[in-house]
């Protein structure tokens, strides 16, 4: 497996409140990945994303490399890791008035050669890309996604809705949060791609697929997508992580 990640503050924002981590776990022959997109003031959003990203990946990695036998309950592991990350951010939010109300999205998990176990909170996304096409694995926790689910607006209308960036779930805002879990089968050559909404708001799913088809390595895929987002003005921070099996 090969992996790569990249983040950029974009063309408008003065600071980057996105964070990502990639950790290869040789013991389990897997890769632990995560992207977080912080919200709040400049200091708060950056801190929330960094804290949650580190807490989540550290917890997952710690369990995977523990001397005891890991029985393979990835859903339990990832949900507990999200809960730990949420608790860290929530506690920090009470330390200083500048941190009050801070929060962050999170998408991440564990990728093996034949399977990916993923969780998400918020609107940072995970995609499965194969030679046959692209599929969004995660479901956005957002206002417009709820409107789409109710049939109030179409998927096309959601893409340009004025409230498309309003999320309905985030880490650190409340003392507890529910993460969604996904278990996805993989074949050789498939790619698991994570991104913040700074990418998905600037680059279409079909363009992500094209980047996969036209580039062989994760670094080429990520750099191609980042260049596209930046060339279009990148109004938000942009982060993308790719693991190709």
PDB file of C-alpha atoms in Angstrom:
ATOM      1  CA  UNK A   1       0.000   0.000   0.000  1.00  0.00           C
ATOM      2  CA  UNK A   2       1.093   3.544  -0.747  1.00  0.00           C
ATOM      3  CA  UNK A   3      -0.211   6.686   0.944  1.00  0.00           C
ATOM      4  CA  UNK A   4       0.181  10.438   0.792  1.00  0.00           C
ATOM      5  CA  UNK A   5      -1.413  13.541   2.275  1.00  0.00           C
ATOM      6  CA  UNK A   6      -1.294  17.273   1.673  1.00  0.00           C
ATOM      7  CA  UNK A   7      -2.918  20.366   3.168  1.00  0.00           C
ATOM      8  CA  UNK A   8      -2.970  24.049   2.221  1.00  0.00           C
ATOM      9  CA  UNK A   9      -4.591  27.146   3.737  1.00  0.00           C
ATOM     10  CA  UNK A  10      -6.042  28.030   0.332  1.00  0.00           C
ATOM     11  CA  UNK A  11      -6.219  31.404  -1.371  1.00  0.00           C
ATOM     12  CA  UNK A  12      -8.543  33.279   1.022  1.00  0.00           C
ATOM     13  CA  UNK A  13      -8.027  32.088   4.598  1.00  0.00           C
ATOM     14  CA  UNK A  14      -5.164  33.538   6.651  1.00  0.00           C
ATOM     15  CA  UNK A  15      -4.583  30.343   8.617  1.00  0.00           C
ATOM     16  CA  UNK A  16      -4.987  26.618   8.080  1.00  0.00           C
ATOM     17  CA  UNK A  17      -7.449  24.975  10.474  1.00  0.00           C
ATOM     18  CA  UNK A  18      -7.226  21.587   8.743  1.00  0.00           C
ATOM     19  CA  UNK A  19      -5.063  18.749  10.082  1.00  0.00           C
ATOM     20  CA  UNK A  20      -4.227  15.307   8.761  1.00  0.00           C
ATOM     21  CA  UNK A  21      -2.195  12.340   9.975  1.00  0.00           C
ATOM     22  CA  UNK A  22      -0.994   9.178   8.225  1.00  0.00           C
ATOM     23  CA  UNK A  23       0.549   6.383  10.317  1.00  0.00           C
ATOM     24  CA  UNK A  24       1.706   3.086   8.819  1.00  0.00           C
ATOM     25  CA  UNK A  25       1.270   0.156  11.215  1.00  0.00           C
ATOM     26  CA  UNK A  26       3.689  -2.589  10.211  1.00  0.00           C
ATOM     27  CA  UNK A  27       2.454  -4.976  12.905  1.00  0.00           C
ATOM     28  CA  UNK A  28      -1.040  -5.102  11.396  1.00  0.00           C
ATOM     29  CA  UNK A  29      -0.005  -4.345   7.792  1.00  0.00           C
ATOM     30  CA  UNK A  30      -2.362  -1.390   7.641  1.00  0.00           C
ATOM     31  CA  UNK A  31      -2.438   2.403   7.467  1.00  0.00           C
ATOM     32  CA  UNK A  32      -4.201   4.658   9.984  1.00  0.00           C
ATOM     33  CA  UNK A  33      -5.460   7.920   8.462  1.00  0.00           C
ATOM     34  CA  UNK A  34      -7.484  10.955   9.511  1.00  0.00           C
ATOM     35  CA  UNK A  35      -8.450  14.451   8.398  1.00  0.00           C
ATOM     36  CA  UNK A  36      -9.968  17.072  10.690  1.00  0.00           C
ATOM     37  CA  UNK A  37     -11.386  20.468   9.677  1.00  0.00           C
ATOM     38  CA  UNK A  38     -11.555  22.834  12.646  1.00  0.00           C
ATOM     39  CA  UNK A  39     -14.103  25.528  13.347  1.00  0.00           C
ATOM     40  CA  UNK A  40     -14.114  28.488  15.696  1.00  0.00           C
ATOM     41  CA  UNK A  41     -11.725  31.419  16.026  1.00  0.00           C
ATOM     42  CA  UNK A  42      -8.283  31.251  14.431  1.00  0.00           C
ATOM     43  CA  UNK A  43      -6.668  29.689  17.504  1.00  0.00           C
ATOM     44  CA  UNK A  44      -9.660  27.550  18.408  1.00  0.00           C
ATOM     45  CA  UNK A  45     -10.260  25.883  15.046  1.00  0.00           C
ATOM     46  CA  UNK A  46      -6.604  25.068  14.542  1.00  0.00           C
ATOM     47  CA  UNK A  47      -6.297  23.645  18.060  1.00  0.00           C
ATOM     48  CA  UNK A  48      -9.494  21.606  17.776  1.00  0.00           C
ATOM     49  CA  UNK A  49      -8.403  19.938  14.532  1.00  0.00           C
ATOM     50  CA  UNK A  50      -4.869  19.200  15.736  1.00  0.00           C
ATOM     51  CA  UNK A  51      -6.003  17.841  19.098  1.00  0.00           C
ATOM     52  CA  UNK A  52      -8.726  15.616  17.689  1.00  0.00           C
ATOM     53  CA  UNK A  53      -6.609  14.310  14.822  1.00  0.00           C
ATOM     54  CA  UNK A  54      -3.771  13.350  17.165  1.00  0.00           C
ATOM     55  CA  UNK A  55      -6.067  11.868  19.822  1.00  0.00           C
ATOM     56  CA  UNK A  56      -7.973   9.769  17.288  1.00  0.00           C
ATOM     57  CA  UNK A  57      -4.955   8.360  15.458  1.00  0.00           C
ATOM     58  CA  UNK A  58      -2.986   7.808  18.682  1.00  0.00           C
ATOM     59  CA  UNK A  59      -5.814   5.776  20.220  1.00  0.00           C
ATOM     60  CA  UNK A  60      -6.275   3.630  17.100  1.00  0.00           C
ATOM     61  CA  UNK A  61      -2.551   3.040  16.664  1.00  0.00           C
ATOM     62  CA  UNK A  62      -2.038   2.266  20.358  1.00  0.00           C
ATOM     63  CA  UNK A  63      -4.652  -0.497  20.287  1.00  0.00           C
ATOM     64  CA  UNK A  64      -3.381  -1.942  17.008  1.00  0.00           C
ATOM     65  CA  UNK A  65       0.205  -2.323  18.254  1.00  0.00           C
ATOM     66  CA  UNK A  66      -0.673  -3.459  21.789  1.00  0.00           C
ATOM     67  CA  UNK A  67       0.915  -6.786  22.849  1.00  0.00           C
ATOM     68  CA  UNK A  68      -2.511  -8.326  23.429  1.00  0.00           C
ATOM     69  CA  UNK A  69      -4.286  -9.815  20.439  1.00  0.00           C
ATOM     70  CA  UNK A  70      -6.565  -7.355  18.656  1.00  0.00           C
ATOM     71  CA  UNK A  71      -9.785  -9.266  18.066  1.00  0.00           C
ATOM     72  CA  UNK A  72     -10.774  -7.151  15.098  1.00  0.00           C
ATOM     73  CA  UNK A  73     -13.723  -5.123  16.399  1.00  0.00           C
ATOM     74  CA  UNK A  74     -12.882  -2.088  14.298  1.00  0.00           C
ATOM     75  CA  UNK A  75     -16.253  -0.436  14.801  1.00  0.00           C
ATOM     76  CA  UNK A  76     -15.809  -0.419  18.580  1.00  0.00           C
ATOM     77  CA  UNK A  77     -12.210   0.794  18.253  1.00  0.00           C
ATOM     78  CA  UNK A  78     -13.032   3.652  15.893  1.00  0.00           C
ATOM     79  CA  UNK A  79     -16.098   4.807  17.791  1.00  0.00           C
ATOM     80  CA  UNK A  80     -14.137   4.821  21.064  1.00  0.00           C
ATOM     81  CA  UNK A  81     -11.306   6.717  19.380  1.00  0.00           C
ATOM     82  CA  UNK A  82     -13.786   9.329  18.169  1.00  0.00           C
ATOM     83  CA  UNK A  83     -15.178   9.582  21.673  1.00  0.00           C
ATOM     84  CA  UNK A  84     -11.676  10.131  23.054  1.00  0.00           C
ATOM     85  CA  UNK A  85     -10.982  12.838  20.464  1.00  0.00           C
ATOM     86  CA  UNK A  86     -14.302  14.493  21.257  1.00  0.00           C
ATOM     87  CA  UNK A  87     -13.546  14.480  24.969  1.00  0.00           C
ATOM     88  CA  UNK A  88     -10.142  16.094  24.509  1.00  0.00           C
ATOM     89  CA  UNK A  89     -11.536  18.979  22.440  1.00  0.00           C
ATOM     90  CA  UNK A  90     -14.567  19.421  24.692  1.00  0.00           C
ATOM     91  CA  UNK A  91     -12.352  19.687  27.781  1.00  0.00           C
ATOM     92  CA  UNK A  92     -10.043  22.199  26.120  1.00  0.00           C
ATOM     93  CA  UNK A  93     -13.008  24.364  25.107  1.00  0.00           C
ATOM     94  CA  UNK A  94     -13.552  25.152  28.786  1.00  0.00           C
ATOM     95  CA  UNK A  95      -9.983  26.234  29.501  1.00  0.00           C
ATOM     96  CA  UNK A  96     -10.074  29.623  27.799  1.00  0.00           C
ATOM     97  CA  UNK A  97     -12.819  31.934  26.513  1.00  0.00           C
ATOM     98  CA  UNK A  98     -11.073  31.986  23.126  1.00  0.00           C
ATOM     99  CA  UNK A  99     -11.666  28.249  22.833  1.00  0.00           C
ATOM    100  CA  UNK A 100     -15.351  28.275  23.771  1.00  0.00           C
ATOM    101  CA  UNK A 101     -17.526  26.670  21.117  1.00  0.00           C
ATOM    102  CA  UNK A 102     -14.637  25.272  19.112  1.00  0.00           C
ATOM    103  CA  UNK A 103     -15.109  22.038  17.248  1.00  0.00           C
ATOM    104  CA  UNK A 104     -13.954  20.022  14.286  1.00  0.00           C
ATOM    105  CA  UNK A 105     -15.034  17.503  11.707  1.00  0.00           C
ATOM    106  CA  UNK A 106     -13.273  14.146  11.538  1.00  0.00           C
ATOM    107  CA  UNK A 107     -13.015  11.453   8.907  1.00  0.00           C
ATOM    108  CA  UNK A 108     -10.579   8.594   9.312  1.00  0.00           C
ATOM    109  CA  UNK A 109      -9.925   4.980  10.071  1.00  0.00           C
ATOM    110  CA  UNK A 110      -7.840   1.963   9.182  1.00  0.00           C
ATOM    111  CA  UNK A 111      -7.040   0.774   5.657  1.00  0.00           C
ATOM    112  CA  UNK A 112      -5.864  -2.769   4.918  1.00  0.00           C
ATOM    113  CA  UNK A 113      -5.086  -4.312   1.533  1.00  0.00           C
ATOM    114  CA  UNK A 114      -8.563  -5.783   1.243  1.00  0.00           C
ATOM    115  CA  UNK A 115     -10.696  -3.668   3.575  1.00  0.00           C
ATOM    116  CA  UNK A 116     -11.209  -0.176   4.964  1.00  0.00           C
ATOM    117  CA  UNK A 117     -12.852   0.624   8.289  1.00  0.00           C
ATOM    118  CA  UNK A 118     -13.867   4.281   8.524  1.00  0.00           C
ATOM    119  CA  UNK A 119     -15.785   6.752  10.680  1.00  0.00           C
ATOM    120  CA  UNK A 120     -16.903  10.337  10.174  1.00  0.00           C
ATOM    121  CA  UNK A 121     -18.366  13.251  12.064  1.00  0.00           C
ATOM    122  CA  UNK A 122     -19.243  16.372  10.062  1.00  0.00           C
ATOM    123  CA  UNK A 123     -18.789  16.976   6.349  1.00  0.00           C
ATOM    124  CA  UNK A 124     -15.210  15.884   5.688  1.00  0.00           C
ATOM    125  CA  UNK A 125     -15.530  12.962   3.300  1.00  0.00           C
ATOM    126  CA  UNK A 126     -14.197   9.529   2.430  1.00  0.00           C
ATOM    127  CA  UNK A 127     -14.394   8.212  -1.132  1.00  0.00           C
ATOM    128  CA  UNK A 128     -13.805   4.793  -2.648  1.00  0.00           C
ATOM    129  CA  UNK A 129     -12.252   5.079  -6.101  1.00  0.00           C
ATOM    130  CA  UNK A 130     -11.915   2.045  -8.374  1.00  0.00           C
ATOM    131  CA  UNK A 131     -11.331   1.515 -12.106  1.00  0.00           C
ATOM    132  CA  UNK A 132     -15.127   1.268 -12.387  1.00  0.00           C
ATOM    133  CA  UNK A 133     -15.930   4.603 -10.766  1.00  0.00           C
ATOM    134  CA  UNK A 134     -16.118   6.679  -7.599  1.00  0.00           C
ATOM    135  CA  UNK A 135     -18.424   6.395  -4.600  1.00  0.00           C
ATOM    136  CA  UNK A 136     -18.759   8.657  -1.590  1.00  0.00           C
ATOM    137  CA  UNK A 137     -18.499   6.321   1.380  1.00  0.00           C
ATOM    138  CA  UNK A 138     -19.428   8.733   4.142  1.00  0.00           C
ATOM    139  CA  UNK A 139     -22.588  10.748   4.560  1.00  0.00           C
ATOM    140  CA  UNK A 140     -22.238  14.459   5.309  1.00  0.00           C
ATOM    141  CA  UNK A 141     -23.650  15.615   8.626  1.00  0.00           C
ATOM    142  CA  UNK A 142     -24.879  18.894   7.198  1.00  0.00           C
ATOM    143  CA  UNK A 143     -27.985  21.014   6.862  1.00  0.00           C
ATOM    144  CA  UNK A 144     -28.217  20.551   3.101  1.00  0.00           C
ATOM    145  CA  UNK A 145     -27.760  16.781   3.389  1.00  0.00           C
ATOM    146  CA  UNK A 146     -30.807  16.706   5.641  1.00  0.00           C
ATOM    147  CA  UNK A 147     -32.745  18.736   3.060  1.00  0.00           C
ATOM    148  CA  UNK A 148     -31.718  16.284   0.340  1.00  0.00           C
ATOM    149  CA  UNK A 149     -32.762  13.330   2.508  1.00  0.00           C
ATOM    150  CA  UNK A 150     -36.196  14.928   3.033  1.00  0.00           C
ATOM    151  CA  UNK A 151     -36.569  15.569  -0.685  1.00  0.00           C
ATOM    152  CA  UNK A 152     -36.732  19.346  -0.129  1.00  0.00           C
ATOM    153  CA  UNK A 153     -33.867  20.010  -2.549  1.00  0.00           C
ATOM    154  CA  UNK A 154     -32.021  18.012  -5.194  1.00  0.00           C
ATOM    155  CA  UNK A 155     -28.399  16.868  -5.011  1.00  0.00           C
ATOM    156  CA  UNK A 156     -27.582  19.462  -7.683  1.00  0.00           C
ATOM    157  CA  UNK A 157     -29.254  22.245  -5.674  1.00  0.00           C
ATOM    158  CA  UNK A 158     -27.329  21.181  -2.568  1.00  0.00           C
ATOM    159  CA  UNK A 159     -24.021  21.888  -4.313  1.00  0.00           C
ATOM    160  CA  UNK A 160     -24.828  25.611  -4.566  1.00  0.00           C
ATOM    161  CA  UNK A 161     -27.072  26.067  -1.540  1.00  0.00           C
ATOM    162  CA  UNK A 162     -26.129  29.142   0.572  1.00  0.00           C
ATOM    163  CA  UNK A 163     -26.066  26.999   3.727  1.00  0.00           C
ATOM    164  CA  UNK A 164     -24.082  24.095   2.280  1.00  0.00           C
ATOM    165  CA  UNK A 165     -21.267  24.620   4.804  1.00  0.00           C
ATOM    166  CA  UNK A 166     -23.523  24.437   7.876  1.00  0.00           C
ATOM    167  CA  UNK A 167     -22.749  21.169   9.662  1.00  0.00           C
ATOM    168  CA  UNK A 168     -25.076  19.428  12.089  1.00  0.00           C
ATOM    169  CA  UNK A 169     -22.530  17.313  13.937  1.00  0.00           C
ATOM    170  CA  UNK A 170     -18.971  18.030  15.112  1.00  0.00           C
ATOM    171  CA  UNK A 171     -16.379  16.853  17.600  1.00  0.00           C
ATOM    172  CA  UNK A 172     -15.876  18.934  20.739  1.00  0.00           C
ATOM    173  CA  UNK A 173     -19.125  20.901  20.745  1.00  0.00           C
ATOM    174  CA  UNK A 174     -20.926  18.612  23.211  1.00  0.00           C
ATOM    175  CA  UNK A 175     -19.748  16.161  25.839  1.00  0.00           C
ATOM    176  CA  UNK A 176     -20.596  13.254  23.519  1.00  0.00           C
ATOM    177  CA  UNK A 177     -21.030  12.773  19.788  1.00  0.00           C
ATOM    178  CA  UNK A 178     -22.146   9.935  17.526  1.00  0.00           C
ATOM    179  CA  UNK A 179     -19.844   8.901  14.692  1.00  0.00           C
ATOM    180  CA  UNK A 180     -21.019   6.947  11.640  1.00  0.00           C
ATOM    181  CA  UNK A 181     -19.100   3.741  10.852  1.00  0.00           C
ATOM    182  CA  UNK A 182     -18.390   2.171   7.453  1.00  0.00           C
ATOM    183  CA  UNK A 183     -16.852  -1.155   6.436  1.00  0.00           C
ATOM    184  CA  UNK A 184     -15.710  -1.252   2.801  1.00  0.00           C
ATOM    185  CA  UNK A 185     -14.169  -4.071   0.763  1.00  0.00           C
ATOM    186  CA  UNK A 186     -11.139  -3.242  -1.383  1.00  0.00           C
ATOM    187  CA  UNK A 187      -9.392  -4.766  -4.376  1.00  0.00           C
ATOM    188  CA  UNK A 188      -5.878  -4.278  -5.693  1.00  0.00           C
ATOM    189  CA  UNK A 189      -5.513  -0.836  -7.276  1.00  0.00           C
ATOM    190  CA  UNK A 190      -8.444   0.725  -5.399  1.00  0.00           C
ATOM    191  CA  UNK A 191      -7.958   4.061  -3.656  1.00  0.00           C
ATOM    192  CA  UNK A 192      -9.437   5.348  -0.394  1.00  0.00           C
ATOM    193  CA  UNK A 193      -9.435   9.143  -0.484  1.00  0.00           C
ATOM    194  CA  UNK A 194     -10.218  11.473   2.419  1.00  0.00           C
ATOM    195  CA  UNK A 195     -10.772  15.202   1.997  1.00  0.00           C
ATOM    196  CA  UNK A 196     -12.012  18.288   3.791  1.00  0.00           C
ATOM    197  CA  UNK A 197     -14.864  20.290   2.271  1.00  0.00           C
ATOM    198  CA  UNK A 198     -12.276  22.730   0.974  1.00  0.00           C
ATOM    199  CA  UNK A 199     -11.594  20.165  -1.734  1.00  0.00           C
ATOM    200  CA  UNK A 200     -15.077  18.725  -2.274  1.00  0.00           C
ATOM    201  CA  UNK A 201     -16.541  22.234  -2.687  1.00  0.00           C
ATOM    202  CA  UNK A 202     -14.038  23.050  -5.435  1.00  0.00           C
ATOM    203  CA  UNK A 203     -13.582  19.728  -7.244  1.00  0.00           C
ATOM    204  CA  UNK A 204     -16.342  17.431  -8.489  1.00  0.00           C
ATOM    205  CA  UNK A 205     -16.512  13.694  -7.891  1.00  0.00           C
ATOM    206  CA  UNK A 206     -15.883  13.066 -11.600  1.00  0.00           C
ATOM    207  CA  UNK A 207     -12.738  15.196 -11.436  1.00  0.00           C
ATOM    208  CA  UNK A 208     -11.518  13.210  -8.428  1.00  0.00           C
ATOM    209  CA  UNK A 209     -12.070  10.058 -10.481  1.00  0.00           C
ATOM    210  CA  UNK A 210     -10.138  11.552 -13.388  1.00  0.00           C
ATOM    211  CA  UNK A 211      -7.219  12.365 -11.074  1.00  0.00           C
ATOM    212  CA  UNK A 212      -7.175   8.712 -10.000  1.00  0.00           C
ATOM    213  CA  UNK A 213      -7.321   7.426 -13.564  1.00  0.00           C
ATOM    214  CA  UNK A 214      -4.642   9.797 -14.855  1.00  0.00           C
ATOM    215  CA  UNK A 215      -2.164   9.331 -11.991  1.00  0.00           C
ATOM    216  CA  UNK A 216      -0.659   6.143 -10.638  1.00  0.00           C
ATOM    217  CA  UNK A 217       0.565   7.158  -7.184  1.00  0.00           C
ATOM    218  CA  UNK A 218      -1.193   8.743  -4.180  1.00  0.00           C
ATOM    219  CA  UNK A 219       1.153  11.745  -4.207  1.00  0.00           C
ATOM    220  CA  UNK A 220       0.339  12.432  -7.862  1.00  0.00           C
ATOM    221  CA  UNK A 221      -3.403  12.103  -7.185  1.00  0.00           C
ATOM    222  CA  UNK A 222      -3.296  14.433  -4.175  1.00  0.00           C
ATOM    223  CA  UNK A 223      -1.079  17.031  -5.845  1.00  0.00           C
ATOM    224  CA  UNK A 224      -3.269  17.067  -8.953  1.00  0.00           C
ATOM    225  CA  UNK A 225      -6.409  17.655  -6.883  1.00  0.00           C
ATOM    226  CA  UNK A 226      -4.737  20.306  -4.742  1.00  0.00           C
ATOM    227  CA  UNK A 227      -3.559  22.181  -7.833  1.00  0.00           C
ATOM    228  CA  UNK A 228      -7.083  22.144  -9.260  1.00  0.00           C
ATOM    229  CA  UNK A 229      -8.565  23.530  -6.029  1.00  0.00           C
ATOM    230  CA  UNK A 230      -5.904  26.248  -5.759  1.00  0.00           C
ATOM    231  CA  UNK A 231      -6.230  27.197  -9.424  1.00  0.00           C
ATOM    232  CA  UNK A 232      -9.960  27.763  -8.830  1.00  0.00           C
ATOM    233  CA  UNK A 233      -9.386  30.096  -5.897  1.00  0.00           C
ATOM    234  CA  UNK A 234      -9.568  27.645  -2.951  1.00  0.00           C
ATOM    235  CA  UNK A 235     -11.885  29.705  -0.753  1.00  0.00           C
ATOM    236  CA  UNK A 236     -11.293  27.398   2.223  1.00  0.00           C
ATOM    237  CA  UNK A 237      -8.478  25.310   3.656  1.00  0.00           C
ATOM    238  CA  UNK A 238      -7.889  22.231   1.501  1.00  0.00           C
ATOM    239  CA  UNK A 239      -6.749  18.794   2.691  1.00  0.00           C
ATOM    240  CA  UNK A 240      -6.593  15.448   0.913  1.00  0.00           C
ATOM    241  CA  UNK A 241      -5.215  12.029   1.881  1.00  0.00           C
ATOM    242  CA  UNK A 242      -5.023   9.053  -0.466  1.00  0.00           C
ATOM    243  CA  UNK A 243      -4.229   5.379   0.186  1.00  0.00           C
ATOM    244  CA  UNK A 244      -3.875   3.121  -2.845  1.00  0.00           C
ATOM    245  CA  UNK A 245      -3.920  -0.612  -2.209  1.00  0.00           C
TER     246      UNK A 245
END
